[in-house]
Tab-separated table of C-alpha atoms in Angstrom:
chain	number	residue	atom	x	y	z
A	1381	ALA	CA	13.914	-1.529	-11.195
A	1382	GLN	CA	10.246	-0.937	-10.530
A	1383	ARG	CA	9.049	2.612	-10.146
A	1384	VAL	CA	5.666	4.288	-9.971
A	1385	THR	CA	5.261	8.023	-10.445
A	1386	GLN	CA	2.219	10.010	-9.457
A	1387	PRO	CA	3.067	13.601	-10.374
A	1388	GLU	CA	0.286	15.289	-8.437
A	1389	LYS	CA	0.158	15.165	-4.653
A	1390	LEU	CA	-3.156	17.012	-4.610
A	1391	LEU	CA	-5.892	17.275	-7.175
A	1392	SER	CA	-8.911	19.468	-6.528
A	1393	VAL	CA	-11.945	19.315	-8.784
A	1394	PHE	CA	-15.511	20.504	-8.550
A	1395	LYS	CA	-18.350	18.057	-8.124
A	1396	GLY	CA	-19.519	16.896	-11.528
A	1397	ALA	CA	-16.218	17.695	-13.234
A	1398	PRO	CA	-14.097	15.000	-14.882
A	1399	VAL	CA	-11.244	13.488	-12.923
A	1400	GLU	CA	-7.939	12.137	-14.146
A	1401	LEU	CA	-5.330	10.899	-11.707
A	1402	LYS	CA	-2.048	10.340	-13.456
A	1403	CYS	CA	0.223	7.368	-13.015
A	1404	ASN	CA	3.341	6.408	-14.913
A	1405	TYR	CA	5.395	3.344	-14.274
A	1406	SER	CA	8.800	1.954	-15.054
A	1407	TYR	CA	9.249	-1.780	-15.401
A	1408	SER	CA	11.079	-3.865	-17.947
A	1409	GLY	CA	8.760	-6.853	-17.891
A	1410	SER	CA	5.029	-7.319	-18.216
A	1411	PRO	CA	3.411	-5.319	-15.445
A	1412	GLU	CA	0.297	-5.701	-13.395
A	1413	LEU	CA	-1.107	-2.328	-12.439
A	1414	PHE	CA	-3.507	-1.460	-9.675
A	1415	TRP	CA	-5.217	1.503	-8.132
A	1416	TYR	CA	-5.707	1.491	-4.390
A	1417	VAL	CA	-7.823	3.989	-2.486
A	1418	GLN	CA	-7.866	5.079	1.133
A	1419	TYR	CA	-10.940	6.927	2.313
A	1420	SER	CA	-10.786	8.963	5.491
A	1421	ARG	CA	-10.377	6.716	8.532
A	1422	GLN	CA	-10.537	3.550	6.460
A	1423	ARG	CA	-7.921	1.041	5.411
A	1424	LEU	CA	-6.210	1.000	2.079
A	1425	GLN	CA	-8.262	-1.045	-0.349
A	1426	LEU	CA	-8.084	-2.171	-3.924
A	1427	LEU	CA	-10.079	-0.018	-6.320
A	1428	LEU	CA	-9.321	-1.738	-9.588
A	1429	ARG	CA	-6.698	-3.691	-11.497
A	1430	HIS	CA	-5.874	-3.423	-15.146
A	1431	ILE	CA	-6.320	-7.073	-16.030
A	1432	SER	CA	-9.934	-6.956	-14.894
A	1433	ARG	CA	-10.757	-4.105	-17.264
A	1434	GLU	CA	-13.654	-3.189	-15.024
A	1435	SER	CA	-15.278	-0.002	-13.855
A	1436	ILE	CA	-15.537	0.453	-10.116
A	1437	LYS	CA	-17.531	3.340	-8.640
A	1438	GLY	CA	-17.446	4.915	-12.080
A	1439	PHE	CA	-13.658	4.831	-12.273
A	1440	THR	CA	-11.750	3.269	-15.139
A	1441	ALA	CA	-8.081	2.940	-15.940
A	1442	ASP	CA	-6.453	1.820	-19.154
A	1443	LEU	CA	-2.961	0.460	-19.360
A	1444	ASN	CA	-0.996	2.214	-22.083
A	1445	LYS	CA	2.221	0.293	-22.542
A	1446	GLY	CA	3.537	2.717	-25.134
A	1447	GLU	CA	3.303	5.616	-22.716
A	1448	THR	CA	3.853	3.393	-19.656
A	1449	SER	CA	0.822	4.968	-18.055
A	1450	PHE	CA	-2.172	3.798	-16.079
A	1451	HIS	CA	-4.222	6.929	-15.481
A	1452	LEU	CA	-7.382	6.714	-13.403
A	1453	LYS	CA	-10.421	8.468	-14.824
A	1454	LYS	CA	-13.967	9.270	-13.884
A	1455	PRO	CA	-16.269	11.413	-16.021
A	1456	PHE	CA	-18.170	13.080	-13.174
A	1457	ALA	CA	-16.605	13.483	-9.740
A	1458	GLN	CA	-18.688	12.984	-6.613
A	1459	GLU	CA	-17.996	14.256	-3.125
A	1460	GLU	CA	-17.591	10.728	-1.806
A	1461	ASP	CA	-14.676	10.230	-4.193
A	1462	SER	CA	-12.518	12.438	-1.996
A	1463	ALA	CA	-9.691	10.180	-0.787
A	1464	MET	CA	-6.046	9.255	-1.257
A	1465	TYR	CA	-5.403	7.285	-4.415
A	1466	TYR	CA	-2.331	5.126	-4.891
A	1467	CYS	CA	-1.162	3.650	-8.134
A	1468	ALA	CA	0.705	0.380	-7.689
A	1469	LEU	CA	2.812	-1.908	-9.811
A	1470	GLY	CA	3.053	-5.624	-9.206
A	1471	PRO	CA	4.910	-7.915	-11.548
A	1472	GLY	CA	2.895	-10.825	-10.324
A	1473	GLY	CA	3.685	-14.070	-8.633
A	1474	TYR	CA	5.724	-13.617	-5.494
A	1475	GLN	CA	7.120	-10.240	-6.431
A	1476	LYS	CA	6.582	-7.211	-4.258
A	1477	VAL	CA	4.113	-4.470	-5.111
A	1478	THR	CA	5.533	-0.977	-5.522
A	1479	PHE	CA	3.393	2.046	-4.701
A	1480	GLY	CA	3.402	5.580	-5.922
A	1481	ILE	CA	3.443	8.485	-3.494
A	1482	GLY	CA	-0.306	8.890	-3.755
A	1483	THR	CA	-2.599	11.656	-4.960
A	1484	LYS	CA	-5.113	13.260	-2.673
A	1485	LEU	CA	-8.324	13.873	-4.556
A	1486	GLN	CA	-10.456	16.639	-3.162
A	1487	VAL	CA	-13.909	17.052	-4.662
A	1488	ILE	CA	-15.311	20.480	-3.980
A	1489	PRO	CA	-19.092	20.650	-3.526
B	751	GLU	CA	-14.191	-13.461	6.876
B	752	ALA	CA	-11.819	-11.437	9.036
B	753	GLY	CA	-9.488	-9.073	7.263
B	754	VAL	CA	-5.876	-8.339	7.993
B	755	THR	CA	-5.588	-7.223	11.586
B	756	GLN	CA	-2.784	-5.265	13.149
B	757	PHE	CA	-1.880	-4.509	16.725
B	758	PRO	CA	-1.364	-2.017	18.253
B	759	SER	CA	-3.214	0.558	16.227
B	760	HIS	CA	-1.238	3.368	17.846
B	761	SER	CA	1.962	3.392	19.820
B	762	VAL	CA	3.996	6.220	21.311
B	763	ILE	CA	7.433	5.276	22.601
B	764	GLU	CA	10.614	7.052	23.551
B	765	LYS	CA	13.711	6.975	21.464
B	766	GLY	CA	15.771	3.951	22.391
B	767	GLN	CA	12.832	1.813	23.433
B	768	THR	CA	11.605	-1.292	21.703
B	769	VAL	CA	8.290	-1.768	19.957
B	770	THR	CA	6.804	-4.910	18.483
B	771	LEU	CA	4.051	-4.710	15.916
B	772	ARG	CA	1.902	-7.697	15.159
B	773	CYS	CA	0.012	-8.647	12.021
B	774	ASP	CA	-2.533	-11.403	11.518
B	775	PRO	CA	-3.078	-11.995	7.799
B	776	ILE	CA	-6.228	-13.296	6.203
B	777	SER	CA	-6.472	-17.010	6.883
B	778	GLY	CA	-4.969	-19.055	4.075
B	779	HIS	CA	-2.854	-16.234	2.650
B	780	ASP	CA	0.693	-17.412	2.095
B	781	ASN	CA	2.007	-13.967	1.241
B	782	LEU	CA	2.494	-11.406	3.977
B	783	TYR	CA	3.971	-7.984	3.416
B	784	TRP	CA	5.121	-5.141	5.599
B	785	TYR	CA	5.047	-1.610	4.262
B	786	ARG	CA	5.748	1.726	5.885
B	787	ARG	CA	4.665	5.257	5.159
B	788	VAL	CA	6.617	8.045	6.722
B	789	MET	CA	4.829	11.401	6.826
B	790	GLY	CA	4.736	12.956	3.365
B	791	LYS	CA	6.432	10.052	1.685
B	792	GLU	CA	5.263	7.126	-0.393
B	793	ILE	CA	4.264	3.743	0.952
B	794	LYS	CA	7.545	1.872	0.995
B	795	PHE	CA	8.009	-1.840	0.873
B	796	LEU	CA	9.840	-3.361	3.821
B	797	LEU	CA	9.674	-7.095	3.332
B	798	HIS	CA	7.695	-10.010	2.034
B	799	PHE	CA	7.095	-13.417	3.541
B	800	VAL	CA	5.954	-16.466	1.677
B	801	LYS	CA	4.675	-18.653	4.457
B	802	GLU	CA	7.436	-18.536	7.055
B	803	SER	CA	10.242	-17.689	4.642
B	804	LYS	CA	11.514	-14.222	3.837
B	805	GLN	CA	11.070	-13.897	0.093
B	806	ASP	CA	12.373	-10.350	-0.115
B	807	GLU	CA	13.675	-8.168	2.673
B	808	SER	CA	15.350	-5.575	0.505
B	809	GLY	CA	13.258	-2.773	1.957
B	810	MET	CA	14.267	-3.213	5.578
B	811	PRO	CA	15.995	0.045	6.527
B	812	ASN	CA	18.648	-1.361	8.862
B	813	ASN	CA	19.374	-4.032	11.418
B	814	ARG	CA	17.252	-2.341	14.056
B	815	PHE	CA	14.276	-3.886	12.300
B	816	LEU	CA	13.525	-7.569	12.724
B	817	ALA	CA	10.554	-9.359	11.211
B	818	GLU	CA	9.445	-12.876	11.923
B	819	ARG	CA	6.656	-15.134	10.833
B	820	THR	CA	6.919	-18.271	12.857
B	821	GLY	CA	4.788	-21.102	11.540
B	822	GLY	CA	3.700	-19.084	8.563
B	823	THR	CA	0.768	-17.504	10.358
B	824	TYR	CA	1.009	-14.152	12.107
B	825	SER	CA	4.030	-11.917	11.803
B	826	THR	CA	5.806	-9.527	14.115
B	827	LEU	CA	7.947	-6.543	13.279
B	828	LYS	CA	10.254	-5.422	16.039
B	829	VAL	CA	12.079	-2.121	16.107
B	830	GLN	CA	14.953	-2.080	18.580
B	831	PRO	CA	16.109	0.488	19.512
B	832	ALA	CA	13.610	2.882	18.006
B	833	GLU	CA	14.785	6.163	16.501
B	834	LEU	CA	12.847	9.331	15.717
B	835	GLU	CA	12.905	8.637	11.973
B	836	ASP	CA	11.079	5.354	12.534
B	837	SER	CA	7.857	7.251	13.164
B	838	GLY	CA	5.175	6.514	10.621
B	839	VAL	CA	2.429	4.125	9.725
B	840	TYR	CA	3.348	0.473	9.375
B	841	PHE	CA	1.032	-1.449	7.113
B	842	CYS	CA	0.710	-5.162	6.926
B	843	ALA	CA	-0.896	-6.823	3.934
B	844	SER	CA	-1.535	-10.321	2.708
B	845	SER	CA	-2.406	-12.057	-0.523
B	846	LEU	CA	-3.221	-15.500	-1.812
B	847	ARG	CA	-0.538	-17.642	-3.360
B	848	THR	CA	-2.420	-17.809	-6.632
B	849	GLY	CA	-5.156	-15.851	-8.312
B	850	GLY	CA	-3.276	-12.690	-8.993
B	851	ASN	CA	-1.503	-10.306	-6.740
B	852	THR	CA	-4.353	-8.392	-5.123
B	853	ILE	CA	-3.206	-7.580	-1.647
B	854	TYR	CA	-5.411	-6.809	1.301
B	855	PHE	CA	-4.243	-4.290	3.824
B	856	GLY	CA	-4.604	-3.947	7.527
B	857	GLU	CA	-5.532	-0.619	9.049
B	858	GLY	CA	-1.960	0.121	9.937
B	859	SER	CA	-0.036	0.623	13.136
B	860	TRP	CA	0.793	4.252	13.843
B	861	LEU	CA	4.171	4.543	15.515
B	862	THR	CA	5.387	7.763	17.069
B	863	VAL	CA	8.878	7.889	18.505
B	864	VAL	CA	9.527	10.861	20.777
């Protein structure tokens, strides 16, 4: 069974502080991992995916298969990063994507 | 290019009534998904269409929910009769057949059953 765990419902950090949003997954096959973000009054949108190995808006995430984790990191938080962040697992192909419960990131000025 | 569009954006209905939500995916996207988020809970998968066929409907809560995608274009999700616990945000999303599994979401349809 696919499962995504985001242990923190709310994460508050000060502007300029490092951010780490935790995500752990459970899947027996080869996973595709994503981070989606929903800013206030906007639709859910893709932030990044592990196979791209890219940095978007200063965020990075590394897939650690040994720890089954895909934590989202940013060295210096900005106020505009405040949003809901969802980790998602998609096996690929025609399989469904499973979401975590989401973590609300609050960046304090 | 137009994104995934959903209608209505908000709906308030009484318990026992019927509501039909509509989703227009991005043109050319074979995959169409319905998800739901109930207040304080995670975004839960409801079902997945590949063109007009139901690929996976394991997330549909019960037989009060009926989804269709006639002709493989837009989709409707009907709730009949609606119950209080059906309140939440219903998201539709679509993705290409190939090129990875990035899915694009609509803005959601907020349903409140009173």
